[in-house]
């Protein structure tokens, strides 16, 4: 486990972007697992800056996102496909056909989960998976549970997750209650994992996740077993 303490959010974003850009430079056709939420925005912004300077090339990169809300179309401004298009994909030279996000409008969610697992396998697996962490320890939308969910699945969002995401919607009632998410097995099979955590409200859960018992009650705790985990954090 490689722990990197950042001096502030900008430093966190730069350090995280360094890890991702190094992966792309070392393997131009790599598969990046990407995350959404407020924490990665600065990381994506830094990557866009470096792309504009000619320091990084995304033309051969393929991506798979962790999750998507059930019931939101790709053009809904709260969908994760929309988030990725706005914050990264539309600003660099990645081919849109090489970017993948679970389909929140799939007619059959179970079938969509199977399709997504097969897609990841066909891509050869994930070279680097970027993760944020929820205040309850969720990674992706793998919420606290009695067991670790292995593969892509449908999840009922925890009340604390719904409340945390409510700031992005006009009312809490508009926040989707279900999502499609990669499972723990998909995340743990990534060759490298990059976990980023920002703000004082993440300090306690990071301590639990990285130094407490490994338990599905704290989904991120499973990362203690990953052979190549980098954590970039700032609690100030």
Coordinates of N, CA and C in Angstrom, one line a residue:
X1 N 0.8 -1.2 0.0 CA 0.0 0.0 0.0 C 0.9 1.2 0.0
X2 N 0.6 2.1 -1.0 CA 1.4 3.3 -1.1 C 0.5 4.5 -0.7
X3 N 0.8 5.2 0.4 CA 0.0 6.3 1.0 C 0.7 7.6 0.6
X4 N 0.0 8.5 -0.1 CA 0.5 9.8 -0.5 C -0.4 10.9 0.2
X5 N 0.2 11.6 1.1 CA -0.5 12.7 1.7 C -0.4 14.0 0.8
X6 N -1.5 14.6 0.5 CA -1.5 15.8 -0.3 C -1.7 17.0 0.6
X7 N -1.1 18.1 0.2 CA -1.2 19.4 1.0 C -2.6 20.0 0.9
X8 N -3.2 19.9 -0.2 CA -4.6 20.4 -0.4 C -5.2 19.7 -1.6
X9 N -6.4 20.1 -2.0 CA -7.2 19.4 -3.0 C -6.4 19.5 -4.4
X10 N -5.9 20.7 -4.7 CA -5.1 20.8 -5.9 C -4.0 19.9 -6.0
X11 N -3.3 19.7 -4.9 CA -2.1 18.8 -4.8 C -2.6 17.4 -4.9
X12 N -3.7 17.0 -4.3 CA -4.3 15.7 -4.4 C -4.6 15.4 -5.9
X13 N -5.2 16.3 -6.5 CA -5.6 16.1 -7.9 C -4.4 15.9 -8.8
X14 N -3.4 16.7 -8.6 CA -2.1 16.6 -9.4 C -1.5 15.2 -9.1
X15 N -1.4 14.8 -7.9 CA -0.8 13.5 -7.5 C -1.5 12.4 -8.2
X16 N -2.9 12.4 -8.1 CA -3.7 11.4 -8.7 C -3.5 11.4 -10.2
X17 N -3.5 12.5 -10.8 CA -3.4 12.6 -12.3 C -2.0 12.1 -12.7
X18 N -1.0 12.3 -11.9 CA 0.3 11.8 -12.2 C 0.3 10.3 -12.3
X19 N -0.4 9.6 -11.4 CA -0.5 8.2 -11.4 C -1.2 7.7 -12.7
X20 N -2.3 8.4 -13.0 CA -3.0 8.0 -14.2 C -2.2 8.3 -15.5
X21 N -1.6 9.4 -15.6 CA -0.9 9.8 -16.8 C 0.3 8.9 -17.0
X22 N 1.0 8.4 -15.9 CA 2.1 7.5 -16.0 C 1.6 6.2 -16.6
X23 N 0.4 5.7 -16.2 CA -0.2 4.5 -16.7 C -0.4 4.6 -18.2
X24 N -0.9 5.8 -18.6 CA -1.2 6.0 -20.1 C 0.1 6.1 -20.9
X25 N 1.1 6.7 -20.3 CA 2.3 6.9 -21.0 C 3.1 5.5 -21.2
X26 N 3.0 4.7 -20.1 CA 3.7 3.4 -20.1 C 2.9 2.4 -21.0
X27 N 1.6 2.5 -21.1 CA 0.8 1.6 -21.9 C -0.3 2.4 -22.6
X28 N 0.0 3.0 -23.8 CA -0.9 3.9 -24.5 C -2.3 3.3 -24.7
X29 N -2.4 2.0 -24.9 CA -3.7 1.3 -25.1 C -4.3 0.7 -23.8
X30 N -4.0 1.3 -22.7 CA -4.4 0.7 -21.4 C -5.9 0.9 -21.3
X31 N -6.4 0.1 -20.3 CA -7.8 0.2 -19.9 C -7.9 0.9 -18.6
X32 N -8.5 2.0 -18.5 CA -8.7 2.8 -17.3 C -10.1 2.6 -16.7
X33 N -10.2 2.2 -15.5 CA -11.4 2.2 -14.7 C -11.6 3.5 -14.1
X34 N -12.8 4.2 -14.4 CA -13.0 5.6 -14.0 C -14.1 5.7 -13.0
X35 N -14.0 6.8 -12.2 CA -15.0 7.1 -11.2 C -15.6 8.5 -11.4
X36 N -16.8 8.7 -10.7 CA -17.4 10.0 -10.8 C -17.5 10.5 -9.3
X37 N -18.3 11.6 -9.2 CA -18.4 12.2 -7.9 C -17.5 13.5 -7.9
X38 N -17.6 14.2 -6.8 CA -16.9 15.5 -6.7 C -15.4 15.4 -6.6
X39 N -14.9 14.4 -5.9 CA -13.4 14.3 -5.7 C -12.6 14.1 -7.0
X40 N -13.0 13.3 -8.0 CA -12.2 13.2 -9.2 C -12.2 14.3 -10.2
X41 N -13.0 15.3 -9.9 CA -13.2 16.4 -10.9 C -11.8 17.1 -11.1
X42 N -11.1 17.4 -10.0 CA -9.8 18.1 -10.1 C -8.8 17.2 -10.9
X43 N -8.9 15.9 -10.7 CA -7.9 15.0 -11.3 C -8.2 15.0 -12.8
X44 N -9.4 15.0 -13.2 CA -9.8 15.0 -14.7 C -9.3 16.4 -15.3
X45 N -9.5 17.4 -14.5 CA -9.2 18.8 -15.0 C -7.6 18.8 -15.2
X46 N -6.9 18.2 -14.3 CA -5.4 18.2 -14.5 C -5.0 17.4 -15.7
X47 N -5.7 16.3 -15.9 CA -5.4 15.4 -17.1 C -5.7 16.2 -18.4
X48 N -6.8 17.0 -18.4 CA -7.2 17.8 -19.6 C -6.1 18.8 -19.8
X49 N -5.6 19.5 -18.8 CA -4.5 20.5 -18.9 C -3.3 19.9 -19.6
X50 N -2.9 18.7 -19.1 CA -1.7 18.0 -19.6 C -1.9 17.6 -21.1
X51 N -3.1 17.2 -21.4 CA -3.5 16.8 -22.8 C -3.3 18.0 -23.7
X52 N -3.9 19.1 -23.2 CA -3.8 20.4 -24.0 C -2.4 20.8 -24.3
X53 N -1.5 20.5 -23.3 CA -0.1 20.8 -23.5 C 0.7 19.8 -24.3
X54 N 0.0 18.7 -24.7 CA 0.7 17.7 -25.5 C 1.4 16.7 -24.7
X55 N 1.2 16.6 -23.4 CA 1.9 15.7 -22.5 C 1.3 14.3 -22.4
X56 N 0.1 14.2 -22.8 CA -0.6 12.9 -22.7 C -1.5 12.7 -23.9
X57 N -1.6 11.5 -24.3 CA -2.4 11.1 -25.5 C -3.4 10.0 -25.1
X58 N -4.7 10.3 -25.3 CA -5.7 9.3 -25.0 C -6.3 8.5 -26.2
X59 N -5.6 8.7 -27.4 CA -6.2 8.2 -28.6 C -6.4 6.7 -28.6
X60 N -5.6 5.9 -27.8 CA -5.7 4.5 -27.8 C -6.3 3.9 -26.5
X61 N -6.6 4.8 -25.6 CA -7.1 4.4 -24.3 C -8.5 3.9 -24.3
X62 N -8.8 2.9 -23.5 CA -10.2 2.5 -23.4 C -10.6 2.6 -21.9
X63 N -11.9 2.9 -21.7 CA -12.3 3.2 -20.3 C -13.5 2.4 -20.0
X64 N -13.7 2.0 -18.7 CA -14.9 1.4 -18.2 C -15.2 2.2 -16.9
X65 N -16.4 2.7 -16.8 CA -16.8 3.4 -15.5 C -17.3 2.4 -14.5
X66 N -17.2 2.8 -13.3 CA -17.7 1.9 -12.2 C -19.2 1.7 -12.2
X67 N -19.9 2.8 -12.4 CA -21.4 2.6 -12.1 C -22.2 3.6 -12.9
X68 N -23.5 3.5 -12.8 CA -24.5 4.4 -13.4 C -25.8 4.2 -12.6
X69 N -26.5 5.4 -12.5 CA -27.9 5.3 -11.9 C -28.8 4.6 -12.8
X70 N -29.7 3.8 -12.2 CA -30.8 3.2 -12.9 C -31.9 4.3 -13.3
X71 N -32.3 4.3 -14.5 CA -33.4 5.2 -14.9 C -33.0 6.5 -15.5
X72 N -31.6 6.8 -15.5 CA -31.2 8.1 -16.1 C -30.6 7.8 -17.5
X73 N -31.0 8.7 -18.4 CA -30.5 8.6 -19.8 C -29.1 9.2 -19.9
X74 N -28.3 8.9 -20.9 CA -26.9 9.4 -21.0 C -26.9 11.0 -21.1
X75 N -28.0 11.6 -21.6 CA -28.1 13.0 -21.8 C -28.7 13.7 -20.6
X76 N -29.0 13.0 -19.5 CA -29.5 13.6 -18.3 C -28.3 14.1 -17.6
X77 N -28.3 15.4 -17.2 CA -27.1 16.0 -16.6 C -26.7 15.5 -15.3
X78 N -27.4 14.5 -14.7 CA -27.0 13.9 -13.5 C -26.5 12.5 -13.7
X79 N -26.6 12.0 -15.0 CA -26.1 10.7 -15.2 C -24.6 10.7 -15.2
X80 N -24.0 9.5 -15.0 CA -22.6 9.4 -14.9 C -21.9 9.4 -16.3
X81 N -22.7 9.0 -17.3 CA -22.2 9.2 -18.7 C -22.0 10.6 -19.0
X82 N -23.0 11.4 -18.7 CA -23.0 12.9 -18.9 C -21.8 13.5 -18.2
X83 N -21.6 13.1 -16.9 CA -20.5 13.6 -16.1 C -19.2 13.3 -16.8
X84 N -19.0 12.1 -17.2 CA -17.7 11.8 -17.9 C -17.5 12.5 -19.2
X85 N -18.6 12.7 -20.0 CA -18.5 13.4 -21.2 C -18.0 14.9 -20.9
X86 N -18.7 15.5 -19.9 CA -18.4 16.9 -19.6 C -17.0 17.1 -19.0
X87 N -16.6 16.2 -18.1 CA -15.4 16.4 -17.3 C -14.1 15.9 -18.0
X88 N -14.3 14.9 -18.9 CA -13.1 14.4 -19.5 C -13.2 14.1 -21.0
X89 N -14.1 13.2 -21.3 CA -14.2 12.6 -22.7 C -14.2 13.7 -23.8
X90 N -15.1 14.7 -23.6 CA -15.2 15.7 -24.7 C -14.0 16.7 -24.7
X91 N -13.1 16.6 -23.8 CA -12.0 17.6 -23.7 C -10.7 17.0 -24.1
X92 N -10.7 15.7 -24.4 CA -9.4 15.0 -24.8 C -9.7 14.2 -26.1
X93 N -8.6 13.6 -26.6 CA -8.8 12.9 -27.9 C -9.1 11.4 -27.7
X94 N -9.8 11.1 -26.7 CA -10.3 9.7 -26.6 C -11.4 9.4 -27.5
X95 N -11.5 8.2 -28.1 CA -12.6 7.8 -29.0 C -13.8 7.5 -28.1
X96 N -14.9 8.1 -28.4 CA -16.1 7.8 -27.6 C -16.5 6.4 -27.6
X97 N -16.3 5.7 -28.7 CA -16.6 4.3 -28.8 C -15.7 3.4 -27.9
X98 N -14.6 4.0 -27.4 CA -13.8 3.3 -26.5 C -14.1 3.6 -25.0
X99 N -15.2 4.3 -24.8 CA -15.5 4.7 -23.4 C -16.8 3.9 -23.1
X100 N -16.8 3.3 -21.9 CA -18.0 2.5 -21.5 C -18.5 2.9 -20.1
X101 N -19.8 3.0 -20.1 CA -20.5 3.3 -18.8 C -21.7 2.3 -18.8
X102 N -22.1 1.7 -17.7 CA -23.3 0.8 -17.6 C -24.5 1.6 -18.2
X103 N -25.4 0.9 -18.8 CA -26.6 1.5 -19.4 C -27.7 1.5 -18.4
X104 N -28.0 2.7 -17.9 CA -29.0 2.9 -16.9 C -30.4 2.8 -17.4
X105 N -30.5 2.7 -18.7 CA -31.9 2.5 -19.3 C -32.1 1.1 -19.9
X106 N -31.2 0.2 -19.5 CA -31.3 -1.1 -20.1 C -32.7 -1.7 -19.8
X107 N -33.2 -2.5 -20.7 CA -34.5 -3.1 -20.5 C -34.5 -4.2 -19.5
X108 N -33.3 -4.9 -19.4 CA -33.1 -6.0 -18.5 C -31.8 -5.7 -17.8
X109 N -31.9 -5.2 -16.5 CA -30.7 -4.9 -15.7 C -29.8 -6.0 -15.5
X110 N -30.3 -7.2 -15.2 CA -29.5 -8.4 -15.0 C -28.6 -8.7 -16.2
X111 N -29.3 -8.6 -17.4 CA -28.6 -8.8 -18.6 C -27.5 -7.8 -18.9
X112 N -27.8 -6.5 -18.5 CA -26.8 -5.5 -18.6 C -25.6 -5.7 -17.7
X113 N -25.8 -6.2 -16.5 CA -24.7 -6.5 -15.6 C -23.8 -7.6 -16.2
X114 N -24.4 -8.6 -16.8 CA -23.7 -9.7 -17.4 C -22.9 -9.2 -18.6
X115 N -23.5 -8.3 -19.4 CA -22.8 -7.7 -20.6 C -21.6 -7.0 -20.1
X116 N -21.7 -6.2 -19.1 CA -20.7 -5.3 -18.6 C -19.5 -6.2 -18.1
X117 N -19.8 -7.3 -17.4 CA -18.7 -8.1 -16.9 C -18.0 -8.8 -18.1
X118 N -18.7 -9.2 -19.1 CA -18.1 -9.8 -20.3 C -17.3 -8.8 -21.1
X119 N -17.8 -7.5 -21.1 CA -17.0 -6.4 -21.8 C -15.6 -6.2 -21.1
X120 N -15.6 -6.2 -19.8 CA -14.4 -6.0 -19.1 C -13.4 -7.1 -19.3
X121 N -13.9 -8.3 -19.4 CA -13.1 -9.5 -19.7 C -12.5 -9.4 -21.1
X122 N -13.4 -9.0 -22.0 CA -13.0 -9.0 -23.4 C -11.9 -7.9 -23.6
X123 N -11.9 -6.8 -22.8 CA -10.9 -5.8 -22.9 C -9.6 -6.2 -22.3
X124 N -9.6 -7.4 -21.6 CA -8.4 -7.9 -21.0 C -8.2 -7.4 -19.6
X125 N -9.3 -6.9 -19.0 CA -9.2 -6.5 -17.6 C -8.8 -5.0 -17.5
X126 N -8.9 -4.5 -16.3 CA -8.6 -3.1 -16.0 C -7.1 -2.9 -15.6
X127 N -6.4 -2.0 -16.2 CA -5.0 -1.8 -15.9 C -4.9 -0.9 -14.6
X128 N -5.8 0.1 -14.5 CA -5.8 1.0 -13.4 C -7.2 1.4 -13.1
X129 N -7.6 1.2 -11.8 CA -9.0 1.6 -11.4 C -8.9 2.7 -10.5
X130 N -9.5 3.8 -10.8 CA -9.7 5.0 -10.0 C -10.9 4.8 -9.1
X131 N -10.7 5.1 -7.8 CA -11.8 5.0 -6.9 C -11.9 6.2 -6.0
X132 N -13.2 6.6 -5.6 CA -13.4 7.5 -4.5 C -13.9 6.6 -3.4
X133 N -14.3 7.2 -2.3 CA -14.8 6.4 -1.2 C -16.0 7.2 -0.5
X134 N -17.1 6.5 -0.3 CA -18.2 7.1 0.4 C -18.0 7.2 1.9
X135 N -18.7 8.0 2.6 CA -18.6 8.2 4.0 C -18.9 6.9 4.8
X136 N -19.7 6.0 4.1 CA -20.0 4.7 4.7 C -19.0 3.6 4.2
X137 N -18.0 4.0 3.5 CA -17.0 3.0 3.0 C -17.3 2.4 1.7
X138 N -18.4 2.9 1.0 CA -18.6 2.3 -0.3 C -17.6 2.7 -1.4
X139 N -17.3 1.7 -2.3 CA -16.5 2.0 -3.4 C -17.3 1.6 -4.6
X140 N -17.3 2.4 -5.7 CA -18.4 2.2 -6.7 C -19.7 2.5 -5.9
X141 N -20.7 1.7 -6.2 CA -21.9 1.7 -5.4 C -22.0 0.4 -4.6
X142 N -20.9 -0.2 -4.2 CA -20.9 -1.4 -3.4 C -21.1 -0.9 -1.9
X143 N -22.4 -1.0 -1.5 CA -22.7 -0.5 -0.2 C -22.4 -1.5 0.9
X144 N -22.4 -1.0 2.2 CA -22.2 -2.0 3.3 C -23.2 -3.1 3.3
X145 N -22.8 -4.3 3.5 CA -23.6 -5.5 3.3 C -23.1 -6.6 4.2
X146 N -23.7 -7.7 4.1 CA -23.3 -8.9 4.9 C -22.3 -9.7 4.1
X147 N -22.1 -9.4 2.9 CA -21.1 -10.1 2.0 C -20.6 -9.2 0.9
X148 N -19.5 -9.6 0.4 CA -18.9 -8.8 -0.7 C -19.6 -9.2 -2.0
X149 N -20.2 -8.3 -2.8 CA -20.7 -8.6 -4.1 C -19.6 -8.7 -5.1
X150 N -19.6 -9.8 -5.8 CA -18.4 -10.1 -6.7 C -18.4 -9.3 -8.0
X151 N -19.5 -9.4 -8.7 CA -19.5 -8.9 -10.1 C -20.5 -7.8 -10.2
X152 N -20.6 -7.2 -11.5 CA -21.5 -6.1 -11.7 C -22.9 -6.5 -11.3
X153 N -23.6 -5.6 -10.6 CA -24.9 -6.0 -10.0 C -25.7 -4.7 -9.8
X154 N -27.0 -4.9 -9.5 CA -28.0 -3.9 -9.2 C -27.9 -3.7 -7.7
X155 N -27.9 -2.4 -7.3 CA -27.8 -2.1 -5.8 C -28.9 -1.1 -5.4
X156 N -29.5 -1.4 -4.3 CA -30.3 -0.4 -3.6 C -29.4 0.6 -2.9
X157 N -29.5 1.8 -3.2 CA -28.5 2.8 -2.6 C -28.9 3.0 -1.1
X158 N -27.8 3.1 -0.3 CA -27.9 3.3 1.1 C -28.4 4.8 1.3
X159 N -29.2 4.9 2.4 CA -29.8 6.2 2.7 C -28.7 7.3 2.8
X160 N -27.5 7.0 3.4 CA -26.5 8.0 3.5 C -25.9 8.4 2.1
X161 N -25.9 7.4 1.2 CA -25.4 7.7 -0.2 C -26.4 8.6 -0.9
X162 N -27.7 8.3 -0.7 CA -28.8 9.1 -1.3 C -28.7 10.6 -0.8
X163 N -28.5 10.7 0.5 CA -28.4 12.0 1.1 C -27.1 12.8 0.6
X164 N -26.0 12.0 0.5 CA -24.8 12.7 0.0 C -24.9 13.1 -1.5
X165 N -25.7 12.4 -2.3 CA -25.8 12.7 -3.7 C -26.9 13.7 -3.9
X166 N -27.7 14.0 -2.9 CA -28.9 14.9 -3.1 C -28.5 16.3 -3.5
X167 N -27.2 16.7 -3.1 CA -26.7 18.1 -3.5 C -26.7 18.3 -5.0
X168 N -26.7 17.2 -5.8 CA -26.6 17.3 -7.2 C -28.0 17.4 -7.9
X169 N -29.0 17.2 -7.1 CA -30.4 17.2 -7.6 C -31.2 18.3 -6.9
X170 N -32.3 18.7 -7.6 CA -33.1 19.8 -7.0 C -33.8 19.4 -5.7
X171 N -34.2 18.1 -5.6 CA -34.8 17.6 -4.3 C -34.2 16.2 -4.1
X172 N -34.3 15.8 -2.9 CA -33.8 14.4 -2.5 C -34.7 13.4 -3.2
X173 N -35.9 13.7 -3.4 CA -36.8 12.7 -4.1 C -36.4 12.4 -5.5
X174 N -35.6 13.3 -6.1 CA -35.2 13.1 -7.5 C -34.0 12.1 -7.6
X175 N -33.3 11.9 -6.4 CA -32.1 11.1 -6.5 C -32.5 9.6 -6.7
X176 N -32.0 9.0 -7.8 CA -32.3 7.6 -8.0 C -32.0 6.7 -6.8
X177 N -32.8 5.7 -6.6 CA -32.7 4.8 -5.4 C -31.9 3.5 -5.8
X178 N -31.7 3.3 -7.1 CA -31.0 2.1 -7.5 C -29.9 2.5 -8.5
X179 N -28.9 1.6 -8.6 CA -27.8 1.9 -9.5 C -27.2 0.5 -10.0
X180 N -26.5 0.6 -11.1 CA -25.7 -0.5 -11.6 C -24.2 -0.3 -11.2
X181 N -23.6 -1.2 -10.6 CA -22.2 -1.0 -10.2 C -21.3 -2.2 -10.4
X182 N -20.1 -2.0 -10.8 CA -19.1 -3.0 -10.8 C -19.0 -3.6 -9.4
X183 N -18.7 -4.9 -9.3 CA -18.6 -5.6 -8.0 C -17.2 -5.5 -7.5
X184 N -17.0 -6.0 -6.3 CA -15.7 -6.0 -5.6 C -14.7 -6.9 -6.4
X185 N -15.1 -8.0 -7.0 CA -14.2 -8.8 -7.7 C -13.7 -8.1 -8.9
X186 N -14.5 -7.3 -9.6 CA -14.1 -6.5 -10.8 C -13.0 -5.5 -10.4
X187 N -13.3 -4.9 -9.3 CA -12.4 -3.8 -8.7 C -11.0 -4.5 -8.3
X188 N -11.1 -5.6 -7.6 CA -9.9 -6.2 -7.0 C -9.1 -6.9 -8.1
X189 N -9.7 -7.2 -9.3 CA -8.9 -7.8 -10.4 C -8.2 -6.8 -11.2
X190 N -8.4 -5.5 -11.0 CA -7.7 -4.4 -11.6 C -6.2 -4.6 -11.2
X191 N -5.3 -4.4 -12.2 CA -3.9 -4.5 -11.9 C -3.4 -3.5 -10.9
X192 N -3.9 -2.3 -11.0 CA -3.6 -1.2 -10.0 C -4.8 -0.6 -9.6
X193 N -4.8 -0.1 -8.3 CA -6.0 0.6 -7.8 C -5.5 2.0 -7.2
X194 N -6.2 3.0 -7.6 CA -5.9 4.4 -7.1 C -7.1 4.9 -6.3
X195 N -7.0 5.0 -5.0 CA -8.0 5.5 -4.2 C -7.8 7.0 -3.8
X196 N -8.7 7.9 -4.0 CA -8.5 9.3 -3.6 C -9.6 9.7 -2.6
X197 N -9.2 10.4 -1.6 CA -10.1 10.8 -0.5 C -9.8 12.3 -0.1
X198 N -10.8 13.1 -0.1 CA -10.6 14.5 0.2 C -11.5 15.0 1.2
X199 N -11.0 15.8 2.2 CA -11.9 16.4 3.2 C -11.9 15.7 4.6
X200 N -12.1 16.5 5.6 CA -12.1 16.0 7.0 C -13.1 14.9 7.2
X201 N -14.2 14.9 6.5 CA -15.3 13.9 6.7 C -14.9 12.5 6.2
X202 N -13.7 12.5 5.5 CA -13.3 11.2 5.0 C -12.2 10.5 5.9
X203 N -11.7 11.3 6.8 CA -10.6 10.8 7.7 C -11.0 9.5 8.4
X204 N -12.1 9.5 9.1 CA -12.5 8.3 9.9 C -12.7 7.1 9.0
X205 N -13.4 7.2 7.9 CA -13.7 6.0 7.1 C -12.4 5.5 6.4
X206 N -11.5 6.4 6.1 CA -10.2 5.9 5.5 C -9.4 5.1 6.5
X207 N -9.4 5.6 7.8 CA -8.8 4.8 8.9 C -9.4 3.4 9.0
X208 N -10.7 3.4 9.0 CA -11.4 2.1 9.1 C -11.1 1.2 7.9
X209 N -11.1 1.8 6.7 CA -10.9 1.0 5.5 C -9.5 0.4 5.4
X210 N -8.5 1.2 5.7 CA -7.2 0.8 5.5 C -6.5 0.2 6.7
X211 N -7.0 0.4 7.9 CA -6.3 -0.1 9.1 C -7.2 -0.9 10.0
X212 N -8.5 -1.0 9.7 CA -9.5 -1.8 10.5 C -9.6 -3.2 9.9
X213 N -10.6 -3.9 10.5 CA -10.8 -5.3 10.0 C -11.4 -5.3 8.6
X214 N -11.1 -6.3 7.8 CA -11.7 -6.4 6.5 C -13.0 -7.0 6.7
X215 N -14.1 -6.2 6.3 CA -15.4 -6.6 6.5 C -16.3 -6.0 5.4
X216 N -17.3 -6.7 4.9 CA -18.3 -6.2 3.9 C -19.1 -5.0 4.5
X217 N -19.0 -4.8 5.8 CA -19.7 -3.7 6.4 C -18.9 -2.4 6.1
X218 N -17.7 -2.5 5.7 CA -16.8 -1.4 5.2 C -16.3 -1.9 3.9
X219 N -17.0 -1.8 2.8 CA -16.6 -2.4 1.5 C -15.2 -2.1 1.1
X220 N -14.7 -0.8 1.3 CA -13.4 -0.4 0.9 C -12.3 -1.2 1.7
X221 N -12.6 -1.8 2.8 CA -11.6 -2.5 3.6 C -11.0 -3.6 2.8
X222 N -11.7 -4.2 1.8 CA -11.1 -5.3 1.0 C -9.9 -4.8 0.2
X223 N -9.7 -3.5 0.0 CA -8.5 -3.0 -0.7 C -7.2 -3.3 0.0
X224 N -7.3 -3.6 1.3 CA -6.1 -4.0 2.1 C -5.4 -5.2 1.5
X225 N -6.2 -6.0 0.7 CA -5.7 -7.2 0.1 C -5.2 -7.0 -1.3
X226 N -5.3 -5.7 -1.8 CA -4.9 -5.5 -3.2 C -3.4 -5.4 -3.3
X227 N -2.7 -6.0 -4.2 CA -1.2 -6.0 -4.3 C -0.6 -4.7 -4.7
X228 N -1.4 -3.8 -5.4 CA -0.9 -2.6 -5.9 C -1.9 -1.5 -5.7
X229 N -1.9 -1.0 -4.5 CA -2.9 0.1 -4.1 C -2.2 1.3 -3.7
X230 N -2.6 2.4 -4.4 CA -2.1 3.8 -4.0 C -3.2 4.6 -3.5
X231 N -3.0 5.2 -2.4 CA -4.0 6.1 -1.8 C -3.5 7.5 -1.7
X232 N -4.2 8.4 -2.3 CA -3.9 9.8 -2.2 C -5.0 10.5 -1.4
X233 N -4.6 11.2 -0.3 CA -5.6 11.7 0.6 C -5.2 13.1 1.1
X234 N -6.2 13.9 1.4 CA -6.1 15.2 2.1 C -7.2 15.4 3.0
X235 N -7.0 15.5 4.3 CA -8.0 15.6 5.3 C -8.2 17.1 5.8
X236 N -7.4 18.0 5.3 CA -7.5 19.4 5.7 C -8.7 20.1 5.1

